[in-house]
PDB file of C-alpha atoms in Angstrom:
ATOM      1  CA  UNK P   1      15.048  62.942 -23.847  1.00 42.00           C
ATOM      2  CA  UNK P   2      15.977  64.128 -26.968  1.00 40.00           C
ATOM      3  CA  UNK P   3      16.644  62.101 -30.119  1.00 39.00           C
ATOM      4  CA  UNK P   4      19.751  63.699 -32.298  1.00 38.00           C
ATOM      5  CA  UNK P   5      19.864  62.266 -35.991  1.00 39.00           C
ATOM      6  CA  UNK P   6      21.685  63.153 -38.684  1.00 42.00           C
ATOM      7  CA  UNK P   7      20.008  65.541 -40.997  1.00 42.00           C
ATOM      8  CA  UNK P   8      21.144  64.540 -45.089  1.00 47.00           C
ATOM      9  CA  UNK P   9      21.213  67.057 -47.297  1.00 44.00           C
ATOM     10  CA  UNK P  10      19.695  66.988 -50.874  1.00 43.00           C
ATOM     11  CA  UNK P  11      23.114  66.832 -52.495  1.00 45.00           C
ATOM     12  CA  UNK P  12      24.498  64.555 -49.976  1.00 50.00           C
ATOM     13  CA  UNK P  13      25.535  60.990 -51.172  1.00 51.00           C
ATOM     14  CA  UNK P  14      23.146  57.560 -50.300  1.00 47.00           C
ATOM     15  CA  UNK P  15      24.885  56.043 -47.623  1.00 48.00           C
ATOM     16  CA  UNK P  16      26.406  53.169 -48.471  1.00 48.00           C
ATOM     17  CA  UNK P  17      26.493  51.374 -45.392  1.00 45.00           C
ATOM     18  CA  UNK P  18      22.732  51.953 -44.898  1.00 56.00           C
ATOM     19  CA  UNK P  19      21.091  48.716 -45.756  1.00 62.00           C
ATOM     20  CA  UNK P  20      17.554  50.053 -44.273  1.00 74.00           C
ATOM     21  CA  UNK P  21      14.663  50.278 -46.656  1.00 89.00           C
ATOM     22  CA  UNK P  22      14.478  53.938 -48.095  1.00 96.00           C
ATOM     23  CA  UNK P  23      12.281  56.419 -49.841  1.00 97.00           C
ATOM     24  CA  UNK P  24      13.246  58.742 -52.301  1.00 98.00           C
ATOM     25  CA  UNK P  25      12.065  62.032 -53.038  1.00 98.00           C
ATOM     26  CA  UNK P  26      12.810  63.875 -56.222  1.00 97.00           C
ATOM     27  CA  UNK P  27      11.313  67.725 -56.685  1.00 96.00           C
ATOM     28  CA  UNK P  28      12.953  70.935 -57.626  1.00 95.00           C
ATOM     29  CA  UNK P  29      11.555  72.720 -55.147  1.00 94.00           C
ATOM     30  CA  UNK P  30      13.781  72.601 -51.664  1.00 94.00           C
ATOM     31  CA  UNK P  31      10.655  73.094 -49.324  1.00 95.00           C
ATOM     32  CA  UNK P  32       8.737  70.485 -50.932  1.00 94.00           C
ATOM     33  CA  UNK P  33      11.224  67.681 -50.370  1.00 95.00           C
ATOM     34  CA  UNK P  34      11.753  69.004 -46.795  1.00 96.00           C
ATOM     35  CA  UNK P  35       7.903  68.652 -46.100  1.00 95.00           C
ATOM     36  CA  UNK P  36       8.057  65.439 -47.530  1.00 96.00           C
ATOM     37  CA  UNK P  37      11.024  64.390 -45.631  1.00 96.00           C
ATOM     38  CA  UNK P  38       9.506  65.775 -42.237  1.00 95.00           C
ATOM     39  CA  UNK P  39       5.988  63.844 -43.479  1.00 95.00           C
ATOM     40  CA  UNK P  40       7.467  60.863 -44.351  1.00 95.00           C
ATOM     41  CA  UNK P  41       9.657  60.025 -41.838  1.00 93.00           C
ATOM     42  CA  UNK P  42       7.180  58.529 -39.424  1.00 92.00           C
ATOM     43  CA  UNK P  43       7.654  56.066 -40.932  1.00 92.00           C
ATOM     44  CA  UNK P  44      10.698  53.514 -40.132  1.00 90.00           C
ATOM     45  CA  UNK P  45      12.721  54.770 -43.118  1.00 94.00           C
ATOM     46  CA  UNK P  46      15.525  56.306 -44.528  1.00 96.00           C
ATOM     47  CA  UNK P  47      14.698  59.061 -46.593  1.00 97.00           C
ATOM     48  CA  UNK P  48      16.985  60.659 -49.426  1.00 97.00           C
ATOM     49  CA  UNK P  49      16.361  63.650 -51.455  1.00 97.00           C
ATOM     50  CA  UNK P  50      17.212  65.112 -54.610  1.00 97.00           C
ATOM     51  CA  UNK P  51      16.201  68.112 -56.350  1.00 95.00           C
ATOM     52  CA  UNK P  52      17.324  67.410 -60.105  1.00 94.00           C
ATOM     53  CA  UNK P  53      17.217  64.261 -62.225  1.00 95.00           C
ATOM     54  CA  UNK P  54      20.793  63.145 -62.753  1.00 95.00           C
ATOM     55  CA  UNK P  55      21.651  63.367 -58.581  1.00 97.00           C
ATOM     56  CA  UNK P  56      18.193  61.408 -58.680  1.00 97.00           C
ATOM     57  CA  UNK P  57      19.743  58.128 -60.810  1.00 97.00           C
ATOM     58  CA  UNK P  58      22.856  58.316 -59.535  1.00 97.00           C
ATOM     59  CA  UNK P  59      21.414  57.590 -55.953  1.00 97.00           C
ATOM     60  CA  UNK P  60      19.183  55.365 -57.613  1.00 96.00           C
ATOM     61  CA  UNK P  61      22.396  53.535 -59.001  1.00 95.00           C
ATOM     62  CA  UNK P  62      23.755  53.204 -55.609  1.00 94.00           C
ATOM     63  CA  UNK P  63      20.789  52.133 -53.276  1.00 95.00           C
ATOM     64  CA  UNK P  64      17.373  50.575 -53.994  1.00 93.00           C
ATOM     65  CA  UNK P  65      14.303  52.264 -53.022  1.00 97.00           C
ATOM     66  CA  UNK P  66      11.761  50.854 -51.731  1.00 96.00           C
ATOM     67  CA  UNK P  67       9.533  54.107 -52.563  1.00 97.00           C
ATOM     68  CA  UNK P  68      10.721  56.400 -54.949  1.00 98.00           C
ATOM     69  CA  UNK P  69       8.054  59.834 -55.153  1.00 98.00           C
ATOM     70  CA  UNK P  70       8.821  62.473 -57.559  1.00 98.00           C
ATOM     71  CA  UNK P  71       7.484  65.640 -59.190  1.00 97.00           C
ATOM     72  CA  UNK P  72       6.542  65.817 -62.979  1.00 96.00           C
ATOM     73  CA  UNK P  73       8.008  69.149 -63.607  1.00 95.00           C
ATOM     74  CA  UNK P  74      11.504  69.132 -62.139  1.00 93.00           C
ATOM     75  CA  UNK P  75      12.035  71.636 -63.463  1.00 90.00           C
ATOM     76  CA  UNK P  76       9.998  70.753 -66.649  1.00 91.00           C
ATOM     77  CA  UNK P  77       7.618  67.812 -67.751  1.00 91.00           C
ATOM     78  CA  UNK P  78      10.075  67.143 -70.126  1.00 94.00           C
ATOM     79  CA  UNK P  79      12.371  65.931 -67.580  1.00 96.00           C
ATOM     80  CA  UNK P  80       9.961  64.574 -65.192  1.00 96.00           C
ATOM     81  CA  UNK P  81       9.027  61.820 -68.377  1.00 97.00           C
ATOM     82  CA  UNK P  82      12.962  61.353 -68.425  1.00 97.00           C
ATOM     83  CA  UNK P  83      12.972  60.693 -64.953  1.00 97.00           C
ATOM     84  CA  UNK P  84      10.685  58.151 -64.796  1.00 98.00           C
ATOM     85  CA  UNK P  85      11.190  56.641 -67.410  1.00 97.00           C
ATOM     86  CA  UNK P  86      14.800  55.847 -66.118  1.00 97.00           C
ATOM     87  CA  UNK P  87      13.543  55.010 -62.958  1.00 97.00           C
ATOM     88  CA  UNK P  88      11.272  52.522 -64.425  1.00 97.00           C
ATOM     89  CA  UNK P  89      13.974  50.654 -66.597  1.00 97.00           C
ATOM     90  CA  UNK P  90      16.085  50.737 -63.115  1.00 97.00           C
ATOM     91  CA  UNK P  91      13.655  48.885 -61.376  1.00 96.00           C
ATOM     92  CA  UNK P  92      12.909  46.692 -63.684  1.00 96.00           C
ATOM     93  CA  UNK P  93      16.382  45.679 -64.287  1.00 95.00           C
ATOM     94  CA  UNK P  94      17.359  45.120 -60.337  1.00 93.00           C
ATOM     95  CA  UNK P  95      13.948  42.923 -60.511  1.00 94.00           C
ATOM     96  CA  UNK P  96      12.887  44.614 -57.559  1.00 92.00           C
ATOM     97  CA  UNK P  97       8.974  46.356 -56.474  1.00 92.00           C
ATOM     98  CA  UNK P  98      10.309  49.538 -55.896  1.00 97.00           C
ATOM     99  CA  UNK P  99       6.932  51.620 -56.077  1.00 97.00           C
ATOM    100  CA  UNK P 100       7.131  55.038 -58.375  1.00 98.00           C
ATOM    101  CA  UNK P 101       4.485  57.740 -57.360  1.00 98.00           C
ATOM    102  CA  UNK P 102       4.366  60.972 -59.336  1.00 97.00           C
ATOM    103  CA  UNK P 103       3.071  64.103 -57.946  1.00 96.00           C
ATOM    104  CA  UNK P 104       2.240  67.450 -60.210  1.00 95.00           C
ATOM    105  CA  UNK P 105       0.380  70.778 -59.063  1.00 92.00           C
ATOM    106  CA  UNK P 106      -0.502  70.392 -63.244  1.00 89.00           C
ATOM    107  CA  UNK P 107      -4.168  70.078 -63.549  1.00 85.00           C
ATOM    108  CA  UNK P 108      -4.119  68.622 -67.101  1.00 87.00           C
ATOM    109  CA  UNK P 109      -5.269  65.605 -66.391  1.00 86.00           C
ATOM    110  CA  UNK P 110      -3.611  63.720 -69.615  1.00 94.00           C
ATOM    111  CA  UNK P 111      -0.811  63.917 -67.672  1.00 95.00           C
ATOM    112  CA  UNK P 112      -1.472  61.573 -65.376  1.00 95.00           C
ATOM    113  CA  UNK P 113      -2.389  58.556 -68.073  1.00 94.00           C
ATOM    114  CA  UNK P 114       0.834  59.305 -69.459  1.00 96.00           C
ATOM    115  CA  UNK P 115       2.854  58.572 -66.457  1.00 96.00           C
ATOM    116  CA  UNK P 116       0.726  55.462 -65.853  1.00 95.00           C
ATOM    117  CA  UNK P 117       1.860  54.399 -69.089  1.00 95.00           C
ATOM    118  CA  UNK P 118       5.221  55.200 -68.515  1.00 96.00           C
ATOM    119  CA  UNK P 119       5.423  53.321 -65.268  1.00 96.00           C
ATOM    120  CA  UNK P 120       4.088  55.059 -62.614  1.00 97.00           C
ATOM    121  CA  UNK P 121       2.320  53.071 -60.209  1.00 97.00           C
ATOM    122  CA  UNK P 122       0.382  56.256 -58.099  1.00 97.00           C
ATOM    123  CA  UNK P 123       0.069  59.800 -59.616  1.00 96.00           C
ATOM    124  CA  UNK P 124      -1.458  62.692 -56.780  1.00 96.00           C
ATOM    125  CA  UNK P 125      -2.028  66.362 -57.942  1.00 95.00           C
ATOM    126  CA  UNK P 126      -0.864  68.746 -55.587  1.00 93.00           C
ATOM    127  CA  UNK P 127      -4.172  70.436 -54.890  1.00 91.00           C
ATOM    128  CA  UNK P 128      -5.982  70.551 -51.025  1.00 90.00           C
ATOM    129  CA  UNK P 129      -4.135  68.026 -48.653  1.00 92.00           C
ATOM    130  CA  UNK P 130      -1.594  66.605 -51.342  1.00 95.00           C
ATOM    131  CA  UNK P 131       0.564  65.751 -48.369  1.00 95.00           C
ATOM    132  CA  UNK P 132      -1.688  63.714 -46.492  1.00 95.00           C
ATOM    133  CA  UNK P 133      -3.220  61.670 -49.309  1.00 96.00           C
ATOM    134  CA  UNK P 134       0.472  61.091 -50.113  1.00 97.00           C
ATOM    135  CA  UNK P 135       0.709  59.754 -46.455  1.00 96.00           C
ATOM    136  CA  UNK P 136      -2.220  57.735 -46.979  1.00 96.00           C
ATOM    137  CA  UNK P 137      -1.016  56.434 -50.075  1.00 96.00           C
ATOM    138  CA  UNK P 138       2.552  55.395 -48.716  1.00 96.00           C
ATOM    139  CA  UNK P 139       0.842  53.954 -45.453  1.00 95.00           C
ATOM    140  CA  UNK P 140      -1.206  51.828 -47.328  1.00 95.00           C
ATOM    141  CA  UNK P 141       1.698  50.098 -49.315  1.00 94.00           C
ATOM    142  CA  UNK P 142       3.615  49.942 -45.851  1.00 92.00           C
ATOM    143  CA  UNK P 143       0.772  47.727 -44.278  1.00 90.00           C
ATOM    144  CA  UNK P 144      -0.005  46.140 -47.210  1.00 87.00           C
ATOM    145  CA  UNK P 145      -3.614  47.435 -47.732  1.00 71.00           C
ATOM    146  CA  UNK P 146      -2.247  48.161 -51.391  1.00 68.00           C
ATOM    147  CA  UNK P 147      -0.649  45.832 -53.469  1.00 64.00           C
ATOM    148  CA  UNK P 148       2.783  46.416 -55.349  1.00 56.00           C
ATOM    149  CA  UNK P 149       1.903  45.440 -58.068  1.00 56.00           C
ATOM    150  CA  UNK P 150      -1.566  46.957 -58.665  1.00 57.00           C
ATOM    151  CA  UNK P 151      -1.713  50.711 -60.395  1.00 47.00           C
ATOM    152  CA  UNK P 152      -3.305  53.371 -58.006  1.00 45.00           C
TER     153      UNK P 152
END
C-alpha cells in the first residue's frame, strides 16, 4: 500500500493547524534541505524548510521547533550569525528547549566556537557522512541519550 503525504515546499507557510513537534531546516542550497528533509523524516516529525533567513523567523514566529538545523553561510556567514542569533533570542523568549544545530562545509574551525557562543547547541562540518552524523546527532536528542541542555 502506498502512503500519499503532502509534500511542503520551502516557501510554503508552517501550518497552523499542525500542533506536531517539528524540525526546521534553514540552507540556501535547495538539494541540501531536500536531503535533509528525506533524512530526517524517519523520524515522527514535521519538517519545514526554508532557504533564506527572513522566511526562516517568520516560520519561527508562527510555530515552535523542536529542532531547528541551519547552515552558516546562507548565503553568507554574515547572515548565518544573524540567523542564529535571532533564533536564539526566539527561543529564549518562548522559554522553550528548542535545540539549534549549525552545519558549515567551512573548515575554519573558529567558526564553530563562535556559534557556540552565540547559541548553538551542536555545530557539524559538512565533510564525509555530514548527513548521518546529523542523524546521529538528532536521534540522540529524540531518545534522550543527549541532554537539551548540554552543548555538543
Amino acid at each position: 500500500m502506498i502512503k500519499a503525504t503532502k509534500v511542503k515546499l520551502a516557501t510554503d507557510e508552517p501550518e497552523e493547524d499542525s500542533k506536531g513537534p517539528a524540525i526546521l531546516i534553514v540552507d540556501d542550497l535547495g538539494v541540501i534541505t531536500y536531503q535533509l528533509k528525506v533524512l530526517l523524516s524517519q523520524f515522527d516529525y514535521d519538517i519545514d524548510c526554508s532557504q533564506e533567513i527572513y522566511d526562516a523567523i517568520a516560520k519561527v514566529k508562527h510555530r515552535k521547533y523542536q529542532y531547528n538545523i541551519m547552515d552558516l553561510f546562507i548565503p553568507t556567514e554574515r547572515e548565518g550569525f544573524i540567523l542564529l542569533t535571532e533564533l536564539k533570542k526566539m527561543i529564549n523568549k518562548s522559554g522553550s528547549k528548542a535545540i539549534i544545530g549549525v552545519i558549515t562545509a567551512s573548515p575554519r574551525k573558529e567558526i564553530e566556537q563562535q556559534c557556540k557562543t552565540r547559541g548553538a547547541d551542536f555545530f557539524l562540518e559538512k565533510n564525509n557522512d555530514w548527513q548521518h552524523e546529523l542523524y546521529k546527532i538528532i536521534d540522540g536528542y529524540i531518545n534522550g541519550e543527549k541532554d537539551p541542555d548540554d552543548i555538543y
